[in-house]
C-alpha cells in the first residue's frame, strides 16, 4: 500500500517534471524562432561582402547534419536500454551519441574557424552577425547537451541506474532530439536555401 | 502493479519508444535529409519550386521526428504536450512571418518609385 | 593587467555627483541599519532558515511584496522628480535637472515600474493565492520558485547598482530602442545595466511562468476540472502562458543588443547592414503581450472581488474565461500599433489597427460581466470593492483613448505625445495598480491574520483616484495640444505650464495617498487584535483559499479538499462546511539555498558583462551551471510530516484562533496622529534610546 502511494507520488512527480521541461523546450523553440526571423530579415545585409552562396560549404554542413541525425537515433536507442535498466548498454549508446555530437561540434568549429580566418567574422556585416548568432546558439546548446550527457554518465557509473537517473536521461533525450529538429531548419533555411 | 515496482515510475506504456519507431523515424529522416540535399546540389529543380520542396521536406522531417522520436500525440488525454507544441508552432509563424511582412514593408514609402511595384499597384499610379 | 582584471571598471566609476552620492549614502545607511537591527535581535539564522532559503510559495510571495514595495517607492520618487521638472521647466527656467539626468530618470521609472513593481506584486499574489485556490500545497517546482525570486532580486539590485558604480543609467527610454541604445550613441554602462537587470529578472520570470503553468495544469485538487477553477487562477494561467510565450522574445532581443554592444555585432547598428527597426519590431512583439501579462491577473482579482462583495457568483463564467483567453490570444497580434509611424505602409498598418480595435471586444465582455455580476447583488463597499469601482471608471476612459490611438491616421498625430503617456498610465495605474491594491486589501487578512483598517483605506483610495485624475487628465489635454513625451523643457509660448502644474499637484496628492497607505498598514498592525480574522473567512468568500485558517499553515491544507462545483468553498459551506479532517502524512519540499547561489553567480556574470570583465563572466556562468548540476542531482529534497504532527499543529492553531479578539472600533487618521505624537513623546520622556 505504502509502496503504491510512493510510486504513484513518484509517477505524478515525473509527469510534472516532464511536462515542465516540455514547456521549457517550447520557450527554447521560440528563442530560436526569433533568431530565425532575424536571420531571414538580415540575410541580404552582407555590407558588400561575399554572400552565403559564396561562403558556405554545403558538403560539410550535410555531413554534420547526418552526424547529428544519427546521434539523435542512438540517443533513442540509449533510452530504450535505460528503461530496461541495462546499465552497460545505456552507457554504450549514450557514449556513441556523445561522440557523434562531439564530431558534429568539431565540424562546426572547423567551419567557424575557416570563416574567421578569411576575415568573415560576426563583426563584418549584419548577415554574418545573425549567422554566427543563430548557428552559434545552436552550438552552445549542443555543448550544454554534451556536458549534461557526460555528467549523467558519470553519475550512472557512480550511483547506478535508478528511476531518478532514468528521468534525467529522459529529459536529456528530449533536449537532444529537439536540438536535432532545430538543426533540420538551420540546415534547410541557412545552408540549403543559400544555394536555391 | 505492485509486483513490478520499477515499471510504473517513468512513462506510460503508450509513450515509450519501441525500437521499431526509432528505426522507422531514423530511416525516414535520413531520406528527407538526403533528398533535398541532392535536389539542391544537382540543381534538379530551381527557384520557387525548389524552395517550396525543401521547406516541405523540412516540415515533413519535423513531423516524423516529433512522432517517432518525441512520441508526440501518443500521451494520454489531456494532450497538453501536443496542445503546447501546436500553439508554439502558431506563434513561431506569427513571429517569423509577421517580422518578415513588417520588415519588408518598411521600405514601402521610401523606396524609389521605380523599384516599388507594390506601391504603384496599391496607389493606382499610372506610368507613361 | 588592470584591464584584464577590472575591464572597464575604474575609480572613475565611483559616485561623484550629488545624486549618485546621495543615493549611495542612502543605500549604505539603510543597509547598515538593517544589519544592525537583525544582529541586535539575533535573527540571522532565523532569517536564513525561515525566509531566505524558504521554498514555501507563501513566504516567497511575501518577499516579492517587500521588494516590490521598495521598488514602488523608488519608481515613485522618479515620478515625483519628473512631475517637478516638467512643472518648473518652462521658458527661461530649465528646471533643476539636466537633460541627461531627466532622460535617465524616465527610463529608470519605466523599467522599475514594469519589471520590478507590477511583475513583483503580481508574482507575489499568484505565488500566495493560486496554490490555495487550487487546493495544492506548493508549486510544481519549489526550486524554480525560489530561483525565480532570487533572480528577480538580482535584477532589482542590478538596476540600483548604477548609483554606486558607474553613475549613469540608460538614457534611451524604458525599452532602449536602437540605434540610440547601441555603443555608438550610448557608449557608457547605463544601457548595459538596463540590459542585464532586465535579462536576469526576465529569465526569473520565464522560469516562474513555466512553474505556474505546470502547477495550474497538473496540481489541482481532485474534482477541480478546468471549468471549475476560480477566476484568479484562470487569469493567472492565461497570463503565465503568455509569459512562457513572449519572454523568450525579450531574452533573445536583449541578447542581440548585448551582442552588438559587447561583441561588435551589427544587428541594430547604423552601419554594415544593421537594421535598427528590427529591434523596435522584436521588442514590441514582447512589449505588447507584456502589458496584458500584467493586466490579466488584475482582471482575475477584480472578478474575485466583484463576486465576493456582490454576494453573487460571476455573471457568466464561460464568457469570462473565453474573454480572458480571447484577450491573451489577440494580444499576440497587435504589436505594430506601437510603431504605426515607422512606415510599414497602409496595408500593414490597417491590419494591426483593426486587430487592436478587435481586442476591445473581449475586454468589453469582461467589463460587462463584472457589471452584470453587481446587478441585483448585495453590494458591500469594502476597500477592495472601492478599488474595483475606481478601476471600472478610470480604465474604461483610458481604454477609449486606446481605441482612438488604434486608428492609424489618428495615431500619426498622437504617437509619442502626452496623450499616449496619459493612456498607458491610465491602463497601468487604473488597471494594474488598482488591481494590485484591490488584491492586497482583499487577501491581506489571509496572509497576516488581521484585516486592514477600512477608514484610512478609504481615504487612501480617494486620494489615489483624485490625485490620479488631476495628474493625468491634463496630460490628455496636453497631448491634443501637441506636447510630446519625454520633454525636459518647453517654450513658455506653448501655454502648457499651468497644465503641468496641475499634474504636479495631482502627483502630490498621490504621494499623500501613498503615505496614507503606509499609515493604514501601521495602524492595522497596531490594532491587529481588534481587526483579527478569527474564522479564516473574513469576507464570506467563495473560493478555497478562505477554507484555511488565517494565516494558513505551511502545508496549506491538512487534507486536500475534494471539489464538486465552481466557487468551491461556497459549495462546501452550503453543504455544512469542511468534512472532519482525516490526517495523513504530508510530503513537503526542503528549503534550499541554491536559488540564492545560482542567482548570485548570475548577478556576477551580468555585472561582468556590464563592465567587460571577461574572466568574471566565465566564473559567473560556470558557477551558476555547477550549482544547478549540484542541486538537480541532489536526490534528498523532500521531508515528511507524520499525520500525528499534522494533527498537533492543527489543534494548536485552533487554540490560538479562539484567543484572538476581533472586536472593537478601528482607528481613524486623527487617532493615528495622536498615537504617533504620544510615541515620540514617550521616547523622550522615558529616554527609550537607552534600551537599544
PDB file of N, CA, C and O in Angstrom, chain C residues 70-102:
ATOM      1  N   UNK C  70       9.421  48.310  -2.008  1.00  0.00           N
ATOM      2  CA  UNK C  70      10.613  49.158  -2.045  1.00  0.00           C
ATOM      3  C   UNK C  70      10.792  49.758  -3.443  1.00  0.00           C
ATOM      4  O   UNK C  70      11.050  50.956  -3.609  1.00  0.00           O
ATOM      5  N   UNK C  71      10.613  48.917  -4.485  1.00  0.00           N
ATOM      6  CA  UNK C  71      10.790  49.405  -5.853  1.00  0.00           C
ATOM      7  C   UNK C  71       9.691  50.393  -6.237  1.00  0.00           C
ATOM      8  O   UNK C  71       9.918  51.309  -7.028  1.00  0.00           O
ATOM      9  N   UNK C  72       8.478  50.207  -5.636  1.00  0.00           N
ATOM     10  CA  UNK C  72       7.398  51.156  -5.915  1.00  0.00           C
ATOM     11  C   UNK C  72       7.778  52.541  -5.407  1.00  0.00           C
ATOM     12  O   UNK C  72       7.584  53.557  -6.089  1.00  0.00           O
ATOM     13  N   UNK C  73       8.348  52.580  -4.206  1.00  0.00           N
ATOM     14  CA  UNK C  73       8.759  53.866  -3.660  1.00  0.00           C
ATOM     15  C   UNK C  73       9.880  54.474  -4.495  1.00  0.00           C
ATOM     16  O   UNK C  73       9.894  55.677  -4.779  1.00  0.00           O
ATOM     17  N   UNK C  74      10.794  53.627  -4.931  1.00  0.00           N
ATOM     18  CA  UNK C  74      11.900  54.115  -5.764  1.00  0.00           C
ATOM     19  C   UNK C  74      11.379  54.675  -7.089  1.00  0.00           C
ATOM     20  O   UNK C  74      11.727  55.770  -7.529  1.00  0.00           O
ATOM     21  N   UNK C  75      10.502  53.908  -7.759  1.00  0.00           N
ATOM     22  CA  UNK C  75       9.933  54.366  -9.032  1.00  0.00           C
ATOM     23  C   UNK C  75       9.043  55.577  -8.848  1.00  0.00           C
ATOM     24  O   UNK C  75       8.974  56.460  -9.699  1.00  0.00           O
ATOM     25  N   UNK C  76       8.351  55.632  -7.700  1.00  0.00           N
ATOM     26  CA  UNK C  76       7.501  56.769  -7.413  1.00  0.00           C
ATOM     27  C   UNK C  76       8.319  58.034  -7.214  1.00  0.00           C
ATOM     28  O   UNK C  76       7.918  59.129  -7.625  1.00  0.00           O
ATOM     29  N   UNK C  77       9.473  57.867  -6.589  1.00  0.00           N
ATOM     30  CA  UNK C  77      10.380  59.009  -6.426  1.00  0.00           C
ATOM     31  C   UNK C  77      10.785  59.554  -7.792  1.00  0.00           C
ATOM     32  O   UNK C  77      10.795  60.760  -8.024  1.00  0.00           O
ATOM     33  N   UNK C  78      11.097  58.646  -8.724  1.00  0.00           N
ATOM     34  CA  UNK C  78      11.392  59.061 -10.096  1.00  0.00           C
ATOM     35  C   UNK C  78      10.234  59.871 -10.656  1.00  0.00           C
ATOM     36  O   UNK C  78      10.425  60.912 -11.300  1.00  0.00           O
ATOM     37  N   UNK C  79       9.005  59.398 -10.405  1.00  0.00           N
ATOM     38  CA  UNK C  79       7.823  60.081 -10.945  1.00  0.00           C
ATOM     39  C   UNK C  79       7.707  61.493 -10.388  1.00  0.00           C
ATOM     40  O   UNK C  79       7.442  62.450 -11.124  1.00  0.00           O
ATOM     41  N   UNK C  80       7.933  61.632  -9.089  1.00  0.00           N
ATOM     42  CA  UNK C  80       7.853  62.964  -8.469  1.00  0.00           C
ATOM     43  C   UNK C  80       8.890  63.893  -9.084  1.00  0.00           C
ATOM     44  O   UNK C  80       8.617  65.062  -9.379  1.00  0.00           O
ATOM     45  N   UNK C  81      10.076  63.341  -9.338  1.00  0.00           N
ATOM     46  CA  UNK C  81      11.121  64.175  -9.952  1.00  0.00           C
ATOM     47  C   UNK C  81      10.719  64.631 -11.344  1.00  0.00           C
ATOM     48  O   UNK C  81      10.985  65.766 -11.746  1.00  0.00           O
ATOM     49  N   UNK C  82      10.054  63.715 -12.089  1.00  0.00           N
ATOM     50  CA  UNK C  82       9.604  64.087 -13.433  1.00  0.00           C
ATOM     51  C   UNK C  82       8.544  65.174 -13.358  1.00  0.00           C
ATOM     52  O   UNK C  82       8.591  66.182 -14.077  1.00  0.00           O
ATOM     53  N   UNK C  83       7.539  64.985 -12.448  1.00  0.00           N
ATOM     54  CA  UNK C  83       6.481  65.992 -12.303  1.00  0.00           C
ATOM     55  C   UNK C  83       7.064  67.362 -11.979  1.00  0.00           C
ATOM     56  O   UNK C  83       6.692  68.368 -12.557  1.00  0.00           O
ATOM     57  N   UNK C  84       7.989  67.345 -11.037  1.00  0.00           N
ATOM     58  CA  UNK C  84       8.589  68.602 -10.589  1.00  0.00           C
ATOM     59  C   UNK C  84       9.312  69.296 -11.741  1.00  0.00           C
ATOM     60  O   UNK C  84       9.119  70.488 -11.999  1.00  0.00           O
ATOM     61  N   UNK C  85      10.121  68.536 -12.455  1.00  0.00           N
ATOM     62  CA  UNK C  85      10.895  69.114 -13.553  1.00  0.00           C
ATOM     63  C   UNK C  85       9.977  69.714 -14.603  1.00  0.00           C
ATOM     64  O   UNK C  85      10.173  70.839 -15.054  1.00  0.00           O
ATOM     65  N   UNK C  86       8.928  68.951 -14.980  1.00  0.00           N
ATOM     66  CA  UNK C  86       8.081  69.424 -16.066  1.00  0.00           C
ATOM     67  C   UNK C  86       7.219  70.605 -15.650  1.00  0.00           C
ATOM     68  O   UNK C  86       6.838  71.430 -16.482  1.00  0.00           O
ATOM     69  N   UNK C  87       6.922  70.716 -14.346  1.00  0.00           N
ATOM     70  CA  UNK C  87       6.143  71.865 -13.896  1.00  0.00           C
ATOM     71  C   UNK C  87       6.996  73.125 -13.854  1.00  0.00           C
ATOM     72  O   UNK C  87       6.506  74.232 -14.060  1.00  0.00           O
ATOM     73  N   UNK C  88       8.303  72.942 -13.598  1.00  0.00           N
ATOM     74  CA  UNK C  88       9.173  74.106 -13.425  1.00  0.00           C
ATOM     75  C   UNK C  88       9.808  74.573 -14.721  1.00  0.00           C
ATOM     76  O   UNK C  88      10.090  75.750 -14.902  1.00  0.00           O
ATOM     77  N   UNK C  89      10.043  73.630 -15.641  1.00  0.00           N
ATOM     78  CA  UNK C  89      10.984  73.911 -16.709  1.00  0.00           C
ATOM     79  C   UNK C  89      10.305  74.509 -17.944  1.00  0.00           C
ATOM     80  O   UNK C  89      10.233  73.890 -18.988  1.00  0.00           O
ATOM     81  N   UNK C  90       9.805  75.728 -17.808  1.00  0.00           N
ATOM     82  CA  UNK C  90       9.133  76.367 -18.936  1.00  0.00           C
ATOM     83  C   UNK C  90       9.845  77.673 -19.276  1.00  0.00           C
ATOM     84  O   UNK C  90      10.193  78.425 -18.379  1.00  0.00           O
ATOM     85  N   UNK C  91      10.061  77.918 -20.574  1.00  0.00           N
ATOM     86  CA  UNK C  91      10.621  79.203 -20.988  1.00  0.00           C
ATOM     87  C   UNK C  91      12.037  79.418 -20.482  1.00  0.00           C
ATOM     88  O   UNK C  91      12.942  78.646 -20.755  1.00  0.00           O
ATOM     89  N   UNK C  92      12.214  80.472 -19.681  1.00  0.00           N
ATOM     90  CA  UNK C  92      13.565  80.829 -19.234  1.00  0.00           C
ATOM     91  C   UNK C  92      14.135  79.825 -18.250  1.00  0.00           C
ATOM     92  O   UNK C  92      15.346  79.605 -18.192  1.00  0.00           O
ATOM     93  N   UNK C  93      13.267  79.183 -17.479  1.00  0.00           N
ATOM     94  CA  UNK C  93      13.771  78.248 -16.466  1.00  0.00           C
ATOM     95  C   UNK C  93      14.071  76.894 -17.094  1.00  0.00           C
ATOM     96  O   UNK C  93      13.349  76.418 -17.966  1.00  0.00           O
ATOM     97  N   UNK C  94      15.172  76.254 -16.634  1.00  0.00           N
ATOM     98  CA  UNK C  94      15.471  74.918 -17.119  1.00  0.00           C
ATOM     99  C   UNK C  94      15.213  73.858 -16.061  1.00  0.00           C
ATOM    100  O   UNK C  94      15.762  72.761 -16.128  1.00  0.00           O
ATOM    101  N   UNK C  95      14.397  74.211 -15.085  1.00  0.00           N
ATOM    102  CA  UNK C  95      14.121  73.241 -14.038  1.00  0.00           C
ATOM    103  C   UNK C  95      15.349  73.010 -13.192  1.00  0.00           C
ATOM    104  O   UNK C  95      16.241  73.851 -13.103  1.00  0.00           O
ATOM    105  N   UNK C  96      15.417  71.843 -12.553  1.00  0.00           N
ATOM    106  CA  UNK C  96      16.545  71.558 -11.671  1.00  0.00           C
ATOM    107  C   UNK C  96      17.329  70.343 -12.136  1.00  0.00           C
ATOM    108  O   UNK C  96      18.316  69.953 -11.537  1.00  0.00           O
ATOM    109  N   UNK C  97      16.860  69.695 -13.228  1.00  0.00           N
ATOM    110  CA  UNK C  97      17.545  68.516 -13.732  1.00  0.00           C
ATOM    111  C   UNK C  97      18.155  68.813 -15.092  1.00  0.00           C
ATOM    112  O   UNK C  97      17.543  69.504 -15.908  1.00  0.00           O
ATOM    113  N   UNK C  98      19.320  68.276 -15.333  1.00  0.00           N
ATOM    114  CA  UNK C  98      19.876  68.380 -16.679  1.00  0.00           C
ATOM    115  C   UNK C  98      19.112  67.450 -17.598  1.00  0.00           C
ATOM    116  O   UNK C  98      18.440  66.528 -17.142  1.00  0.00           O
ATOM    117  N   UNK C  99      19.210  67.711 -18.897  1.00  0.00           N
ATOM    118  CA  UNK C  99      18.504  66.865 -19.859  1.00  0.00           C
ATOM    119  C   UNK C  99      18.954  65.417 -19.713  1.00  0.00           C
ATOM    120  O   UNK C  99      18.138  64.493 -19.731  1.00  0.00           O
ATOM    121  N   UNK C 100      20.260  65.195 -19.536  1.00  0.00           N
ATOM    122  CA  UNK C 100      20.781  63.827 -19.433  1.00  0.00           C
ATOM    123  C   UNK C 100      20.181  63.104 -18.231  1.00  0.00           C
ATOM    124  O   UNK C 100      19.743  61.965 -18.326  1.00  0.00           O
ATOM    125  N   UNK C 101      20.146  63.811 -17.083  1.00  0.00           N
ATOM    126  CA  UNK C 101      19.566  63.219 -15.883  1.00  0.00           C
ATOM    127  C   UNK C 101      18.111  62.874 -16.094  1.00  0.00           C
ATOM    128  O   UNK C 101      17.641  61.800 -15.728  1.00  0.00           O
ATOM    129  N   UNK C 102      17.384  63.837 -16.672  1.00  0.00           N
ATOM    130  CA  UNK C 102      15.953  63.647 -16.867  1.00  0.00           C
ATOM    131  C   UNK C 102      15.696  62.395 -17.685  1.00  0.00           C
ATOM    132  O   UNK C 102      14.821  61.590 -17.373  1.00  0.00           O
TER     133      UNK C 102
END
